[in-house]
Coordinates of C-alpha atoms in Angstrom, one line a residue:
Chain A
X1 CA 11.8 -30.2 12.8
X2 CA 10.9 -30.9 16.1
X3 CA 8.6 -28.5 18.2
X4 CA 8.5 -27.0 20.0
X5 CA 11.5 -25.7 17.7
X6 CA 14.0 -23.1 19.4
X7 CA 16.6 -21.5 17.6
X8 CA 18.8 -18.1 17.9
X9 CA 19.5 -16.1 14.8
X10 CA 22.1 -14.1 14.0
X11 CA 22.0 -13.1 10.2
X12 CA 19.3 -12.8 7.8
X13 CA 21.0 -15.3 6.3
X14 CA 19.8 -18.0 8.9
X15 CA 16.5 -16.6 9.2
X16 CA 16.4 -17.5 5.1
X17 CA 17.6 -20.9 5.9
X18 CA 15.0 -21.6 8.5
X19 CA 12.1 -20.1 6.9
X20 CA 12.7 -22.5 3.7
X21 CA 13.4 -25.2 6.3
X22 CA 10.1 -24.6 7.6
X23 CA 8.5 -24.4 4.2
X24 CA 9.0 -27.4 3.3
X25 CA 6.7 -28.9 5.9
X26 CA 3.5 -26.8 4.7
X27 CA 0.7 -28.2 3.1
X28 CA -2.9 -26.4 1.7
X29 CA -4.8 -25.4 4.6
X30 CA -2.6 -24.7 7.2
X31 CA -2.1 -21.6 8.8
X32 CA 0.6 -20.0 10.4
X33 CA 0.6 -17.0 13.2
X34 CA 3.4 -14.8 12.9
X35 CA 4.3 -12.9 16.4
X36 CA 6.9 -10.3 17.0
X37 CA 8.0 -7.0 17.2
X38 CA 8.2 -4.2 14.3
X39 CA 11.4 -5.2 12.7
X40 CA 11.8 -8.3 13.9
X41 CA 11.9 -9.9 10.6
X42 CA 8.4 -11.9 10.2
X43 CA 7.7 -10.3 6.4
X44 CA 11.1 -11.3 5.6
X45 CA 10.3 -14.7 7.1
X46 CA 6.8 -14.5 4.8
X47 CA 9.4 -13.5 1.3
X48 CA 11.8 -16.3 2.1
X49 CA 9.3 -19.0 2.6
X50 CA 6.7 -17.6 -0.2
X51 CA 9.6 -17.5 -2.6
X52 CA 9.9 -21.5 -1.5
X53 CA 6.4 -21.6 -3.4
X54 CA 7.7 -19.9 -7.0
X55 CA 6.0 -16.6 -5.4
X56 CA 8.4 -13.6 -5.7
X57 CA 5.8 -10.9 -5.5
X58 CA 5.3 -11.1 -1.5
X59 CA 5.3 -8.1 0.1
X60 CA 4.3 -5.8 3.8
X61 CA 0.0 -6.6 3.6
X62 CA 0.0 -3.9 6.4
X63 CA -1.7 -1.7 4.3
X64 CA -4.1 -3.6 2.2
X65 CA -4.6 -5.7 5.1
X66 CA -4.7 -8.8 2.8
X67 CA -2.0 -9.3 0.0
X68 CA -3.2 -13.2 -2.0
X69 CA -0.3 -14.6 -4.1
X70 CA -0.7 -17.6 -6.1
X71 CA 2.6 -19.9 -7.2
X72 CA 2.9 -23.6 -5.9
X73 CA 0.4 -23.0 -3.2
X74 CA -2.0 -20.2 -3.1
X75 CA -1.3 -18.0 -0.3
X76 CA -3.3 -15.3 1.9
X77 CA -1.1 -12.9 3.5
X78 CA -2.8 -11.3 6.4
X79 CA -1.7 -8.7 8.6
X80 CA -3.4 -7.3 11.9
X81 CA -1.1 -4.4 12.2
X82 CA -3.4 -1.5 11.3
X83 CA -6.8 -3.5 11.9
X84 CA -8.8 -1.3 14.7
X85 CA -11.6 -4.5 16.0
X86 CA -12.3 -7.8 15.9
X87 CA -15.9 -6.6 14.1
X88 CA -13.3 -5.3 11.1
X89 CA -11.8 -8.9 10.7
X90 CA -14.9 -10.5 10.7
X91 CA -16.6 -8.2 7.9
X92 CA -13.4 -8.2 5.2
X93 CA -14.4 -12.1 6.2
X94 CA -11.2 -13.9 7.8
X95 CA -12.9 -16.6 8.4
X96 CA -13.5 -17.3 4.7
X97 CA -10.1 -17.1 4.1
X98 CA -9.2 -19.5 7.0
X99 CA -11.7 -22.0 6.0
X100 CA -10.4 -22.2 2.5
X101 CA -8.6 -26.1 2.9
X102 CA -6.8 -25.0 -0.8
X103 CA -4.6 -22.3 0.7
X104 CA -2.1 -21.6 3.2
X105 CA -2.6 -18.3 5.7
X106 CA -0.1 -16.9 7.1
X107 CA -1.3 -14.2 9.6
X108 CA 1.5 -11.1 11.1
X109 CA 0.4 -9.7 14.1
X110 CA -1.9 -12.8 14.7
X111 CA -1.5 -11.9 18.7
X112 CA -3.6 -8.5 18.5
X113 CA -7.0 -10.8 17.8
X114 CA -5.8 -14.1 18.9
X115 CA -9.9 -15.4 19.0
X116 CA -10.1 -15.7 15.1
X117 CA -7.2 -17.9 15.1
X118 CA -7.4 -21.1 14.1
X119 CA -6.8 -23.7 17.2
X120 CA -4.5 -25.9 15.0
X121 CA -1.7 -23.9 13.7
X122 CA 2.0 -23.2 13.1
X123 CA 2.7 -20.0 15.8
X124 CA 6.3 -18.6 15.4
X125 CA 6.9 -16.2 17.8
X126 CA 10.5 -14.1 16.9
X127 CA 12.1 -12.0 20.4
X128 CA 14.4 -9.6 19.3
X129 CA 17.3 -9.8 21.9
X130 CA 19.2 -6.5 23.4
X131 CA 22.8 -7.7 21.1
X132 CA 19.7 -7.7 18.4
X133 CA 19.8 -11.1 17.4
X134 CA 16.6 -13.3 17.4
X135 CA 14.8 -15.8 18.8
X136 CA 12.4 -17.8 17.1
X137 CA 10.2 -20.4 18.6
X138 CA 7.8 -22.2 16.3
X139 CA 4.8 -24.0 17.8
X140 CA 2.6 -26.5 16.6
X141 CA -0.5 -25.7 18.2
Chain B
X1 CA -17.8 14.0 -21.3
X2 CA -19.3 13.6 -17.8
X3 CA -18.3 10.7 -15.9
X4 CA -19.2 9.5 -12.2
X5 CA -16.1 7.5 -10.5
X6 CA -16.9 5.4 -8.0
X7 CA -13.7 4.1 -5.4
X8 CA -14.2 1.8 -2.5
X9 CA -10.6 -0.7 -2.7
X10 CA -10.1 -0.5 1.3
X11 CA -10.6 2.2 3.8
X12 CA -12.2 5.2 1.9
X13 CA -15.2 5.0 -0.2
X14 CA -15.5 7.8 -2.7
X15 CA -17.8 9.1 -5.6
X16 CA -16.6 12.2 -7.6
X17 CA -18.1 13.5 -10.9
X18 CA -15.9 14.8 -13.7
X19 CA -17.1 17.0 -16.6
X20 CA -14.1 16.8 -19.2
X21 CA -11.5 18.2 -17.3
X22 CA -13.3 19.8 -14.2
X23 CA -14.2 18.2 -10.8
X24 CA -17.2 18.7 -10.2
X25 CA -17.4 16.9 -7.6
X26 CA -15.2 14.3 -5.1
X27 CA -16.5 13.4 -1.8
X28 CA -14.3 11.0 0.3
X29 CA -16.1 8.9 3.3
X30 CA -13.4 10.3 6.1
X31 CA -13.8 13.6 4.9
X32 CA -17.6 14.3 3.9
X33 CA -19.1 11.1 5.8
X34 CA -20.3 13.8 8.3
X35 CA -22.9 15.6 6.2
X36 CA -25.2 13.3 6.8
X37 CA -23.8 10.6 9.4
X38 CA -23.1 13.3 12.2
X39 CA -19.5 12.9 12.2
X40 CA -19.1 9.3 13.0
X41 CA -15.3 7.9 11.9
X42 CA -15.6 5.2 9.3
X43 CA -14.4 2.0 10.1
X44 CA -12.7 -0.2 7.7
X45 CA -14.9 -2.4 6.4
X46 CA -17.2 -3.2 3.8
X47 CA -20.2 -2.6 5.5
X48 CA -19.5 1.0 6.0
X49 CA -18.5 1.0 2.3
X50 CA -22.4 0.0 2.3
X51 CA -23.7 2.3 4.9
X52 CA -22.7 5.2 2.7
X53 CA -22.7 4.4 -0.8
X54 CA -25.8 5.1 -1.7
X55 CA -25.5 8.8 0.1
X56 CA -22.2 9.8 -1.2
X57 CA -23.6 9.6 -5.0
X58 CA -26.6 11.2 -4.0
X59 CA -24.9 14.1 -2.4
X60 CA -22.1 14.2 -5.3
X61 CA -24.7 14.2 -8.2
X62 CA -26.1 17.2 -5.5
X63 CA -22.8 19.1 -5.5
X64 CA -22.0 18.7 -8.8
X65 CA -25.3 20.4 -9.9
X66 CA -26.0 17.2 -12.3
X67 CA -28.5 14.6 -12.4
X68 CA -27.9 10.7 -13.3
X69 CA -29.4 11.5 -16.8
X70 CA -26.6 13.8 -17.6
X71 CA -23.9 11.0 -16.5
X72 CA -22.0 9.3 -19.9
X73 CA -20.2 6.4 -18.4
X74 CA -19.6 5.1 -15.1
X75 CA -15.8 4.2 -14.1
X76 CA -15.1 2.4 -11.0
X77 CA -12.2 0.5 -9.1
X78 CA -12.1 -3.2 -10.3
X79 CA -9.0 -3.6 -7.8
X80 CA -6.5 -4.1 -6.6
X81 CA -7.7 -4.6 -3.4
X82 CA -9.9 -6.3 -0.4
X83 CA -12.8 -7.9 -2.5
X84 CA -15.1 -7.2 0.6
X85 CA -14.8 -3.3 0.1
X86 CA -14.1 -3.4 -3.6
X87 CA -16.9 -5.1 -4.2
X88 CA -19.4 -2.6 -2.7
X89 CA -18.2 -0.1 -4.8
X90 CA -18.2 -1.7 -7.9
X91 CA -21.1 -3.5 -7.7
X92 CA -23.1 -0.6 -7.2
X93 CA -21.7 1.2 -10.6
X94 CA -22.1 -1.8 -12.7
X95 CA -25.8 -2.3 -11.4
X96 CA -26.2 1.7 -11.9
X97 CA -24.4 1.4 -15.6
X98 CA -26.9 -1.5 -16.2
X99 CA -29.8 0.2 -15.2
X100 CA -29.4 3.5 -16.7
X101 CA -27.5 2.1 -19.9
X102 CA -24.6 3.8 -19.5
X103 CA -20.8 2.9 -20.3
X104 CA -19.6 1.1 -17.9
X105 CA -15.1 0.8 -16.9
X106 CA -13.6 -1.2 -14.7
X107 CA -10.7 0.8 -13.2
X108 CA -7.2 -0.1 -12.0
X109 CA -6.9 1.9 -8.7
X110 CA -3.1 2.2 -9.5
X111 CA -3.7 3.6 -12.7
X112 CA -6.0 6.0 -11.1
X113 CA -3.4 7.3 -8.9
X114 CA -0.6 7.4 -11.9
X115 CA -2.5 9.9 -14.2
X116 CA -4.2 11.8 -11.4
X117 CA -1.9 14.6 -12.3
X118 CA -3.8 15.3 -14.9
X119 CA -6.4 16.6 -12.6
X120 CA -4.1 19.5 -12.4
X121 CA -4.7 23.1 -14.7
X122 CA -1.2 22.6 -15.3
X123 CA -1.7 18.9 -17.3
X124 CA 2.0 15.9 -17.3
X125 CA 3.2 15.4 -20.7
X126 CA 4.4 12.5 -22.4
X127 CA 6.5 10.6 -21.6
X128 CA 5.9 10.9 -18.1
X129 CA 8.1 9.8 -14.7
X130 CA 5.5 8.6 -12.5
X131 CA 6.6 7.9 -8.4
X132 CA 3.7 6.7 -6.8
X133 CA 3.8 6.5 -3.0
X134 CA 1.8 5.9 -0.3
X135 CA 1.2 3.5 2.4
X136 CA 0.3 0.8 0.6
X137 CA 2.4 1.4 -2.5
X138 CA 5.7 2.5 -3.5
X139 CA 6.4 2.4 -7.7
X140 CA 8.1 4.2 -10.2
X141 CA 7.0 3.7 -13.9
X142 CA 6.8 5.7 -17.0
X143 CA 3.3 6.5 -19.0
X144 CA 4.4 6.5 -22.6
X145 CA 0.3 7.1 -23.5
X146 CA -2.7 6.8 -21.6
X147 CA -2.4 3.2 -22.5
X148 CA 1.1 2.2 -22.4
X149 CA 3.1 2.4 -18.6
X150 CA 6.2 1.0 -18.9
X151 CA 6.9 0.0 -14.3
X152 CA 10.5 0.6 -13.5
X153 CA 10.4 -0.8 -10.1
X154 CA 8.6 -1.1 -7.0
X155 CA 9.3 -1.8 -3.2
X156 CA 10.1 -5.6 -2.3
X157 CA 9.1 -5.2 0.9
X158 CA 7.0 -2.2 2.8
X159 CA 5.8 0.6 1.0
X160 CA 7.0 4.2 2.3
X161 CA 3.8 5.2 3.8
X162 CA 4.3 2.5 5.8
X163 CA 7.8 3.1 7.1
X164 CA 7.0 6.4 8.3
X165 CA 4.1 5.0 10.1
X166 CA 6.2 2.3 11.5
X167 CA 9.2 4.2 12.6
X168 CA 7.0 6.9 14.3
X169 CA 5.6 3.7 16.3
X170 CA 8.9 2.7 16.9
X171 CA 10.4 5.7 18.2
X172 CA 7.6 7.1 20.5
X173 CA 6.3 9.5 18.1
X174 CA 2.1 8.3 17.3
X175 CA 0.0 8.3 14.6
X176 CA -0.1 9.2 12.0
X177 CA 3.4 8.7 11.4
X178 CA 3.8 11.0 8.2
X179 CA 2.6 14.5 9.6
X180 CA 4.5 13.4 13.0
X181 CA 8.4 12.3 11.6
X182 CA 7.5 15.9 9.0
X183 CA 7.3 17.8 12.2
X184 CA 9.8 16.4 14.6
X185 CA 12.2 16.3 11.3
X186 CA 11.6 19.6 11.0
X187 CA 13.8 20.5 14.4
X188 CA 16.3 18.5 13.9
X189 CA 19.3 17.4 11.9
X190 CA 19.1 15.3 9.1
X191 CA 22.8 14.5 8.8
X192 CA 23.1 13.4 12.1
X193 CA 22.9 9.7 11.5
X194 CA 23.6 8.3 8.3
X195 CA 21.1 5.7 7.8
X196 CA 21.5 3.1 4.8
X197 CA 20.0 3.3 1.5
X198 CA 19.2 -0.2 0.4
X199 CA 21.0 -1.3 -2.8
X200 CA 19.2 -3.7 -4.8
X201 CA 19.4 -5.9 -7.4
X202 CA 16.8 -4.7 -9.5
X203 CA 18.3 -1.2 -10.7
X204 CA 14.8 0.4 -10.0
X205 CA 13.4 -1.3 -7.0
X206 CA 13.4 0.1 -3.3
X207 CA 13.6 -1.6 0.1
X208 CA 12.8 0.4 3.4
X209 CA 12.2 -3.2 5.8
X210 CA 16.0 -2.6 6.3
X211 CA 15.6 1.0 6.9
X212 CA 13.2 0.4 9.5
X213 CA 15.1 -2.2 10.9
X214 CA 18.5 -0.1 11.4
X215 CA 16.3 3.1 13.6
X216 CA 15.6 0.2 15.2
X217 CA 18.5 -0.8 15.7
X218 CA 19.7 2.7 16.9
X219 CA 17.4 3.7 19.0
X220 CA 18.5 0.4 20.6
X221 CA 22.0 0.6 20.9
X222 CA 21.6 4.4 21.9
X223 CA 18.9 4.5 24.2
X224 CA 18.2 0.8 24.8
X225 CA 14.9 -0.8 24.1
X226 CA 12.5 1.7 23.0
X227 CA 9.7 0.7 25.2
X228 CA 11.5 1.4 28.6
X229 CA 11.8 5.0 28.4
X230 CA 11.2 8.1 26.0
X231 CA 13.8 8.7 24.2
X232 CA 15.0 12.7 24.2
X233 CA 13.0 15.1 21.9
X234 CA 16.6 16.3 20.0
X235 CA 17.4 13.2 19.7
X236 CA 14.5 12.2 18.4
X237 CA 13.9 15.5 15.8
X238 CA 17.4 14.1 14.9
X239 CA 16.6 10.4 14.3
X240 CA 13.0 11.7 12.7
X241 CA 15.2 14.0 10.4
X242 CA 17.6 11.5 9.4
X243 CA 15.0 8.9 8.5
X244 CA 12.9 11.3 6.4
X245 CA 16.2 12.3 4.6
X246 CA 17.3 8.5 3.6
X247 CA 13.8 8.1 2.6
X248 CA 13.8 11.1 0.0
X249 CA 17.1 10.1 -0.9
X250 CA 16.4 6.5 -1.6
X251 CA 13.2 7.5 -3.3
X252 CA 14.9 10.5 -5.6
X253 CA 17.6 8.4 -6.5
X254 CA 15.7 6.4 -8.4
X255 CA 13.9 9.1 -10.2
X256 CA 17.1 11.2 -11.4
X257 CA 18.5 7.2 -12.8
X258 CA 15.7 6.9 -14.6
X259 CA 15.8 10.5 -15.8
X260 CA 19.3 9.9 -16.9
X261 CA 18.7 6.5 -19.0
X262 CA 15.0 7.6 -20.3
X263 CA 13.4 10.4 -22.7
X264 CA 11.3 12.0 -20.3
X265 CA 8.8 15.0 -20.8
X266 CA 7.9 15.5 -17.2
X267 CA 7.7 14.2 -14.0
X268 CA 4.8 13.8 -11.2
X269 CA 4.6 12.9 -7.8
X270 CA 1.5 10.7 -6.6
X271 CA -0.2 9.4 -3.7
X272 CA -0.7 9.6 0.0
X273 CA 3.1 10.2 0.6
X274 CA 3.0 12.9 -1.7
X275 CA 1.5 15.1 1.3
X276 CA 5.6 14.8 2.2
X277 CA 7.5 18.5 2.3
X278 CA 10.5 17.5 2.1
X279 CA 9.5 14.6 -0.5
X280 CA 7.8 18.0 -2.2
X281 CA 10.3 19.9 -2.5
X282 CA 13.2 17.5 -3.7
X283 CA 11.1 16.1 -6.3
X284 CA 10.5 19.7 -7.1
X285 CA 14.4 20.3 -7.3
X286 CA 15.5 17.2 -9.2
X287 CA 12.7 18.7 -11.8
X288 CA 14.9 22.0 -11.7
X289 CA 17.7 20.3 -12.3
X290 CA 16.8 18.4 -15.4
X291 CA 14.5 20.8 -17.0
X292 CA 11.5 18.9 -16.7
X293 CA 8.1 19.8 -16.4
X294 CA 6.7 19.0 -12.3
X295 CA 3.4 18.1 -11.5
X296 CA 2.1 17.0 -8.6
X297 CA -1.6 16.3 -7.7
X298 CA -3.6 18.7 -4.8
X299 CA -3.6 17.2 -1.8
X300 CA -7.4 15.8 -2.0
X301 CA -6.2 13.8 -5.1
X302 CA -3.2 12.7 -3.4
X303 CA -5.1 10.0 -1.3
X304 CA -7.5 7.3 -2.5
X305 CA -10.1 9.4 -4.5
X306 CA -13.0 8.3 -6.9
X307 CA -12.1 11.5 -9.0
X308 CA -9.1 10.1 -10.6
X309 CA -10.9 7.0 -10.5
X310 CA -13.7 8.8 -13.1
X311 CA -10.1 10.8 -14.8
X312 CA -8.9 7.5 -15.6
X313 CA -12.1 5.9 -16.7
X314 CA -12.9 8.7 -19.1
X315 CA -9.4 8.6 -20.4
X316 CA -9.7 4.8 -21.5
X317 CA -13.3 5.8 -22.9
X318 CA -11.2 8.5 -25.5
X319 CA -8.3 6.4 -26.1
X320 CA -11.7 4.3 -27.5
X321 CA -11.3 1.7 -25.4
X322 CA -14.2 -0.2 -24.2
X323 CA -15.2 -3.2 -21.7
X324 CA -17.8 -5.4 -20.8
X325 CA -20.3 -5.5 -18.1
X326 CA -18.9 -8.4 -17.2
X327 CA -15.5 -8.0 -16.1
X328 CA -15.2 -8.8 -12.3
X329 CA -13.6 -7.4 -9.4
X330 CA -10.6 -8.9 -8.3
X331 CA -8.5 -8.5 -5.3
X332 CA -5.2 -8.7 -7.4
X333 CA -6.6 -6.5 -10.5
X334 CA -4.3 -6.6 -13.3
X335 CA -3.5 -4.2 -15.8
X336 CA -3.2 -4.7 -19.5
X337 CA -1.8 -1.3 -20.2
X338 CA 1.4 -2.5 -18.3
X339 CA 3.6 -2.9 -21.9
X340 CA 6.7 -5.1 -19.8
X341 CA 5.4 -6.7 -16.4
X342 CA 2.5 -7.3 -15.0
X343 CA 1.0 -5.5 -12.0

């Protein structure tokens, strides 16, 4: 995979394909910003490539805020949806979770506090298009 | 028996004192934090867990006419959930059950919501049909015992709470996206558009990403992208309508299968979602329909609440269970009493 990597999607099915394409180039500590629309597919994305690590049990953090899943790789599932300030990320302690070098983070809705984001990451940004088909663009940043 | 319950697994922190089977007491941060915070919003984090701890015992011990001396055991929420906020919580009671020698029980907050019918006059029976739904979970199991749940299924993706909230988003309609889709769905047709119910390889399991995904993807073929204009207010009563109803459907379908292939005594309806009308009432129907027994919690038990937190505690104390001091909070709390998965 080259980045910046661009590629339209027409099917679950290819999204599927990608994210396990793309999970095969993780390794502990890396973190990866997950931008896009509601419905635009990025817990799907999160399942897919989670499922790459023996973990079936990934699900929508929206609520909980953090969902951890361990399998191959322990994972932090993150997602800034419903978080109201900075000050809230910084007291359930993000930075803990992104300093920890033994797991992988993967962050939906990283661009609503884009300052606690690690400066090296994986950003995939997904643009749902007006025939609804996607684009995803992963960064390496 | 009189137990304090301490709850603090994400947004709300709550302390509630039970006396066998009467509430004494259950404050709930967004609710009571006023009385002595002047009506300042909690925010999510574990230092207002902190802020108010302390206060909310006081004033429940206060309410419930009882003093620390006259507490049994302490139960509170070992997890699931964000081990910043559960922690405050639950360090608190096991520091208080140290200090005053009392019995101490770590409490799975799931659990708590399972048998909080039981904080009903009107108590479940055994076997019991459990659909617990909410924004953070969506489950369907049945409580053979106080100590045996056998889980059916749960969602693979986002909970139900959370589609509502997301499709209100979606479509224009605010937050909070339950009380808003109940409302607008209330105007409008719900046979209008025939949105899908998921059908999923596990027989008990639910899916409402793809639900969310096809309002999406009608509001986008019908009124193009929902961010350029408002869409119509019938057509969105209709859309809200016809989302609620797939919901319900998807949710009740499971229920009356699991009706059909188990012995069931009766059936209850828990969490957030619960507050649902329409949710209400079919669940109240399908009960009808199969002769069983319906009970579903008041609304204050509905949401995260330390009272079913202390129900559930006191419960494991009389099915003579016991646990150590020890046990530690954990953000992915299991439960033993899970006879076939874990949780």
């Amino acid at each position: 995979m080259v980045f910046p990597f661009v590629q339209n999607i027409f099917s679950e099915e290819e999204t599927a394909n990608l994210a396990k394409e793309f999970s095969s180039l993780l390794q502990k500590g890396d973190c990866i910003s997950l931008v896009g629309n509601l419905g635009s597919g990025k817990t799907f994305f999160t399942k897919v490539l989670c499922k790459e690590f023996m973990i079936d049990d990934a699900n929508s953090p929206t609520f909980a805020l953090l969902n951890v899943y361990v399998g191959k790789e322990k994972f932090f599932h993150f997602d800034f949806y419903r978080v109201r300030s900075q000050q809230e990320l910084l007291d359930i302690g993000i930075y803990d979770y992104l300093n920890d070098e033994e797991a992988i983070t993967i962050i939906e809705w990283a661009d609503l506090y884009p300052a606690v984001l690690p400066k090296n990451r994986y950003e995939i940004t997904i643009v749902i298009k007006d025939d609804f088909s996607r684009t995803f663009r992963i960064e390496k940043l | 028996m009189t137990v304090l319950g301490i709850e603090s697994s994400c947004d709300e922190t709550s302390v509630a004192v039970l006396k066998d089977d009467l509430v004494l007491a259950n404050l709930i941060s967004s609710q009571d934090f006023h009385i002595n915070f002047g009506g300042v919003v909690p925010e999510l984090s574990s230092r207002a867990h902190i802020q108010i701890i302390t206060t909310l015992v006081k004033n429940a011990l206060a309410k419930a006419n009882c003093t620390l001396d006259e507490i049994d055991a302490i139960g509170a929420t070992a997890g699931p959930g964000l081990i910043g906020a559960l922690l405050v919580g639950y360090t608190f009671a096991r520091g208080l059950a140290f200090a005053k020698k009392k019995k101490f029980v770590p409490v799975n907050h799931i659990e708590g919501h399972i048998f909080s019918g039981f904080l009903s006059e009107d108590k479940p029976t055994f076997p019991l049909l459990v659909l617990a739904v909410s924004g953070g979970h969506t489950l369907l199991l049945i409580a053979k015992s106080f100590t045996e749940i056998i889980k059916l299924g749960s969602t693979i993706d986002d909970a139900a709470g959370e589609a509502f909230d997301k499709v209100a988003k979606m479509v224009g309609l605010g937050y909070p996206g339950g009380p808003k889709i109940q409302a607008a769905a209330e105007k409008g047709d719900k046979m209008k558009i025939p949105f899908p119910i998921a059908d999923l390889k596990g027989k008990y399991d639910f899916s409402f990403s793809g639900l969310k995904t096809s309002v999406l993807r009608y509001v986008q073929s019908a009124f193009g992208r929902p961010q350029n204009s408002p869409i119509p207010e019938a057509d969105l009563n209709d859309i809200a309508a016809s989302f609620q109803y797939a919901v319900v459907k998807a949710l009740l379908k499971k229920c009356e299968l699991a009706l059909k292939e188990f012995e069931i005594s009766s059936m209850s309806l828990v969490g957030g979602v619960a507050a649902n009308q329409e949710l209400r009432k079919a669940f109240l129907q399908l009960g009808e329909k199969y002769k069983k027994k319906v009970v579903i919690p008041k609304l204050e038990y509905c949401g995260d609440n330390a009272a079913m937190i202390a129900f559930r505690a006191q419960s494991l104390i009389n099915a003579g269970e016991s646990f150590s001091l020890e046990t530690d909070a954990f953000p992915n709390f299991s439960s033993k009493y899970f006879i076939n998965s874990t949780l």
